[in-house]
Amino acid sequence: MRILVVEDDKQLAAALRRGLEGEGYAVDVASTGTDGEWFAAENAYDAMVVDLMLPGVPGDILCARRRDSGDWTPILMLTARSGPEQEAKALDAGADDFLSKPFSFMVLTARLRALVRRGSRERPTVLEVGDLRLDPAIHRVWRGTAGIDLTPRQFSLLEFLMRHPDQVQSKATILEHVWDFAYDGHPNIVEVYVRQLRQRIDEPFGRTSLQTVRLVGYRVTDDRAPQGPAKPERAEPGELSA
């Protein structure tokens, strides 16, 4: 998933980037509210972590403006102090959740997962497509009862595709959500990771759930699903159909 962190404390921002990237997220960081507002307007994010007190545009104003523009990306607001006034300020601005500093990184990631699951509709804690299961909380993947080991980037790619089962995702869309804003390499990196992922989740099990739709993109589907009856071929003029 792709996360925007808007935090002016450079040490905290760097720590959040390292930690979230270690969890498999793609992370963009802005150090001012002004920059954060630009990032949020120009890119699609699965969630945002926004400090309340920011230079330029304050976090609550940034949040309110995103909501006014129709952007309902889940926002976790960071507040310098705990207390009802700070919490009410964050929620009244349109934030979905808040966290007071100092905070546990484990709690922050758990709350981010909850916000991403919620999105515009409730999503399951464990993602399932056929007998392929992925648990974002513990970074585990199974095919049936067999565990599968993935790198953080492979895991992030699979998670993104499984959050949109049967939907074809283009290379550009995958790059937007699985790689960060600073990535300027060749888009064929997606093909490389798709191939690696197939070697982990499909080929050892004789499966084809990770599919390529030529000239369009990639999708994860339940390849065990029965296919509908074949349509009868239309008879040519002068011929009899059975």
Coordinates of C-alpha atoms in Angstrom, one line a residue:
M1 CA 0.0 0.0 0.0
R2 CA 1.1 3.6 -0.7
I3 CA 1.3 5.9 2.3
L4 CA 1.9 9.7 2.6
V5 CA 3.7 10.9 5.7
V6 CA 3.5 14.6 6.4
E7 CA 5.8 15.3 9.4
D8 CA 8.2 18.2 10.0
D9 CA 10.3 16.4 12.6
K10 CA 13.0 15.0 10.3
Q11 CA 14.1 12.3 12.7
L12 CA 10.5 11.0 13.2
A13 CA 9.7 11.3 9.5
A14 CA 12.9 9.2 8.7
A15 CA 12.0 6.6 11.3
L16 CA 8.5 6.3 10.0
R17 CA 9.7 5.9 6.4
R18 CA 12.2 3.2 7.5
G19 CA 9.6 1.4 9.6
L20 CA 6.8 1.5 7.1
E21 CA 9.0 0.5 4.2
G22 CA 10.2 -2.4 6.3
E23 CA 6.6 -3.4 6.6
G24 CA 6.2 -3.4 2.8
Y25 CA 4.6 0.0 2.3
A26 CA 5.6 2.5 -0.4
V27 CA 6.2 5.8 1.4
D28 CA 6.3 9.4 0.3
V29 CA 7.3 12.0 2.9
A30 CA 6.5 15.7 3.0
S31 CA 8.0 18.0 5.7
T32 CA 5.5 20.9 5.4
G33 CA 1.8 21.1 5.2
T34 CA 2.1 22.9 1.9
D35 CA 4.2 20.1 0.3
G36 CA 1.9 17.5 1.9
E37 CA -1.2 19.1 0.3
W38 CA 0.5 19.1 -3.1
F39 CA 1.5 15.4 -2.8
A40 CA -2.1 14.5 -1.7
A41 CA -3.6 16.4 -4.6
E42 CA -1.3 14.9 -7.2
N43 CA -1.1 11.3 -6.2
A44 CA -3.4 8.4 -5.1
Y45 CA -2.7 7.1 -1.5
D46 CA -4.2 4.3 0.5
A47 CA -3.7 6.2 3.7
M48 CA -2.0 9.4 5.1
V49 CA -0.2 10.0 8.3
V50 CA -0.4 13.8 9.1
D51 CA 1.0 15.8 12.0
L52 CA -1.4 18.3 13.4
M53 CA 1.3 21.1 13.9
L54 CA 3.0 21.7 10.6
P55 CA 4.7 24.7 8.9
G56 CA 2.8 26.2 6.0
V57 CA -0.6 24.5 6.1
P58 CA -1.4 23.1 9.5
G59 CA -2.5 19.4 9.6
D60 CA -6.1 20.1 10.5
I61 CA -6.4 22.6 7.6
L62 CA -4.8 20.2 5.2
C63 CA -7.2 17.5 6.3
A64 CA -10.2 19.7 6.0
R65 CA -9.2 20.9 2.5
R66 CA -8.8 17.3 1.3
R67 CA -12.3 16.5 2.5
D68 CA -13.7 19.6 0.9
S69 CA -12.2 18.5 -2.4
G70 CA -13.9 15.1 -2.1
D71 CA -10.8 13.2 -1.2
W72 CA -11.7 10.6 1.5
T73 CA -8.4 8.8 1.7
P74 CA -8.1 7.5 5.3
I75 CA -6.1 10.0 7.5
L76 CA -4.3 9.2 10.8
M77 CA -3.5 12.4 12.6
L78 CA -0.5 12.7 14.9
T79 CA -1.0 15.1 17.8
A80 CA 1.8 16.5 20.1
R81 CA -0.3 16.2 23.2
S82 CA -3.1 13.9 24.3
G83 CA -6.3 15.2 25.6
P84 CA -9.9 15.9 24.4
E85 CA -9.1 19.2 22.7
Q86 CA -6.4 17.8 20.5
E87 CA -8.4 14.7 19.7
A88 CA -11.5 16.7 18.9
K89 CA -9.5 19.1 16.7
A90 CA -8.2 16.2 14.7
L91 CA -11.5 14.4 14.3
D92 CA -13.5 17.6 13.5
A93 CA -11.0 18.4 10.7
G94 CA -12.0 15.1 9.0
A95 CA -9.3 12.7 10.3
D96 CA -10.4 9.1 10.7
D97 CA -8.2 8.4 13.7
F98 CA -5.6 10.1 15.9
L99 CA -2.4 9.1 17.8
S100 CA -0.7 11.1 20.5
K101 CA 3.1 11.4 20.6
P102 CA 5.1 9.5 21.7
F103 CA 3.5 6.5 20.2
S104 CA 4.2 2.8 19.6
F105 CA 5.1 2.0 16.0
M106 CA 3.2 -1.3 16.4
V107 CA 0.1 0.6 17.3
L108 CA 0.5 3.0 14.4
T109 CA 0.8 0.2 11.8
A110 CA -2.2 -1.6 13.4
R111 CA -4.3 1.6 13.1
L112 CA -3.1 2.1 9.5
R113 CA -4.2 -1.4 8.6
A114 CA -7.5 -0.8 10.2
L115 CA -8.0 2.4 8.2
V116 CA -6.9 0.8 4.9
R117 CA -9.4 -2.1 5.5
R118 CA -12.1 0.4 6.2
G119 CA -11.6 2.6 3.2
S120 CA -15.0 3.4 1.6
R121 CA -16.3 0.1 2.7
E122 CA -15.4 -2.5 5.3
R123 CA -12.7 -5.0 4.2
P124 CA -11.7 -8.3 5.7
T125 CA -8.8 -8.6 8.1
V126 CA -7.4 -11.6 6.1
L127 CA -7.6 -11.3 2.3
E128 CA -8.7 -14.4 0.5
V129 CA -8.9 -15.2 -3.2
G130 CA -9.7 -18.9 -3.7
D131 CA -7.4 -20.9 -1.4
L132 CA -4.8 -18.1 -1.5
R133 CA -4.8 -16.2 1.8
L134 CA -2.8 -13.1 3.0
D135 CA -2.7 -11.6 6.5
P136 CA -1.4 -8.0 6.4
A137 CA -1.0 -7.9 10.2
I138 CA 1.5 -10.8 10.5
H139 CA 2.9 -10.7 7.0
R140 CA 1.9 -14.3 6.2
V141 CA 0.7 -15.9 3.0
W142 CA -0.7 -19.3 2.5
R143 CA -1.8 -21.5 -0.4
G144 CA -4.2 -23.8 1.3
T145 CA -2.3 -24.8 4.4
A146 CA 1.1 -24.3 2.9
G147 CA 3.0 -21.2 4.0
I148 CA 4.7 -19.0 1.4
D149 CA 7.7 -16.8 2.1
L150 CA 7.8 -13.4 0.3
T151 CA 10.0 -10.4 0.3
P152 CA 8.4 -7.2 1.6
R153 CA 8.0 -5.8 -2.0
Q154 CA 6.5 -9.1 -3.3
F155 CA 4.1 -9.1 -0.3
S156 CA 3.1 -5.5 -1.0
L157 CA 2.4 -6.3 -4.7
L158 CA 0.3 -9.4 -3.8
E159 CA -1.6 -7.5 -1.1
F160 CA -2.5 -4.7 -3.6
L161 CA -3.7 -7.2 -6.2
M162 CA -5.7 -9.2 -3.6
R163 CA -7.4 -6.1 -2.4
H164 CA -8.9 -5.8 -5.9
P165 CA -9.6 -9.4 -6.8
D166 CA -10.5 -10.1 -10.4
Q167 CA -9.8 -6.5 -11.3
V168 CA -7.0 -5.8 -13.9
Q169 CA -4.4 -3.4 -12.6
S170 CA -2.2 -1.6 -15.1
K171 CA 1.6 -1.2 -14.6
A172 CA 1.1 2.5 -13.9
T173 CA -1.4 1.8 -11.2
I174 CA 0.8 -0.8 -9.6
L175 CA 3.8 1.5 -9.6
E176 CA 1.7 4.2 -8.0
H177 CA 0.7 2.0 -5.1
V178 CA 3.5 -0.4 -4.6
W179 CA 6.5 1.8 -5.4
D180 CA 7.0 5.3 -4.0
F181 CA 6.9 8.8 -5.6
A182 CA 10.7 8.9 -6.0
Y183 CA 10.9 5.8 -8.1
D184 CA 12.2 6.7 -11.5
G185 CA 13.4 3.3 -12.8
H186 CA 12.0 1.3 -15.6
P187 CA 8.3 0.3 -15.4
N188 CA 9.3 -3.2 -16.4
I189 CA 10.2 -3.7 -12.7
V190 CA 6.6 -4.7 -12.3
E191 CA 7.0 -7.6 -14.8
V192 CA 10.1 -8.8 -12.8
Y193 CA 8.1 -8.9 -9.5
V194 CA 5.1 -10.5 -11.1
R195 CA 7.3 -13.2 -12.5
Q196 CA 8.9 -13.7 -9.0
L197 CA 5.5 -13.8 -7.4
R198 CA 4.2 -16.4 -9.8
Q199 CA 7.2 -18.6 -8.9
R200 CA 6.2 -18.4 -5.3
I201 CA 2.4 -18.5 -5.2
D202 CA 1.4 -20.4 -8.4
E203 CA 4.1 -22.6 -10.1
P204 CA 4.9 -24.8 -7.1
F205 CA 1.2 -25.6 -6.7
G206 CA 0.4 -26.0 -10.4
R207 CA -1.8 -22.9 -10.3
T208 CA -2.5 -19.8 -12.5
S209 CA -4.1 -17.3 -10.2
L210 CA -1.8 -14.4 -11.0
Q211 CA -2.8 -13.7 -14.6
T212 CA -1.5 -11.3 -17.3
V213 CA -4.1 -9.6 -19.4
R214 CA -2.2 -8.7 -22.5
L215 CA -1.6 -5.0 -23.1
V216 CA -3.7 -4.2 -20.0
G217 CA -2.2 -5.4 -16.8
Y218 CA -2.4 -8.0 -14.1
R219 CA -5.0 -9.5 -11.8
V220 CA -5.3 -12.2 -9.1
T221 CA -8.3 -14.5 -9.5
D222 CA -9.6 -17.8 -8.1
D223 CA -8.4 -20.1 -10.9
R224 CA -10.4 -22.9 -9.3
A225 CA -13.7 -21.2 -10.2
P226 CA -15.7 -23.2 -12.7
Q227 CA -15.9 -21.8 -16.2
G228 CA -19.3 -21.1 -17.7
P229 CA -20.6 -23.3 -20.4
A230 CA -19.0 -22.6 -23.8
K231 CA -21.2 -20.7 -26.1
P232 CA -22.3 -22.7 -29.1
E233 CA -20.6 -21.8 -32.3
R234 CA -22.8 -19.9 -34.7
A235 CA -23.6 -21.9 -37.8
E236 CA -22.4 -20.5 -41.1
P237 CA -25.1 -19.9 -43.8
G238 CA -26.0 -23.2 -45.4
E239 CA -24.8 -25.3 -42.5
L240 CA -26.8 -27.1 -39.8
S241 CA -25.8 -26.7 -36.2
A242 CA -26.0 -29.7 -33.9

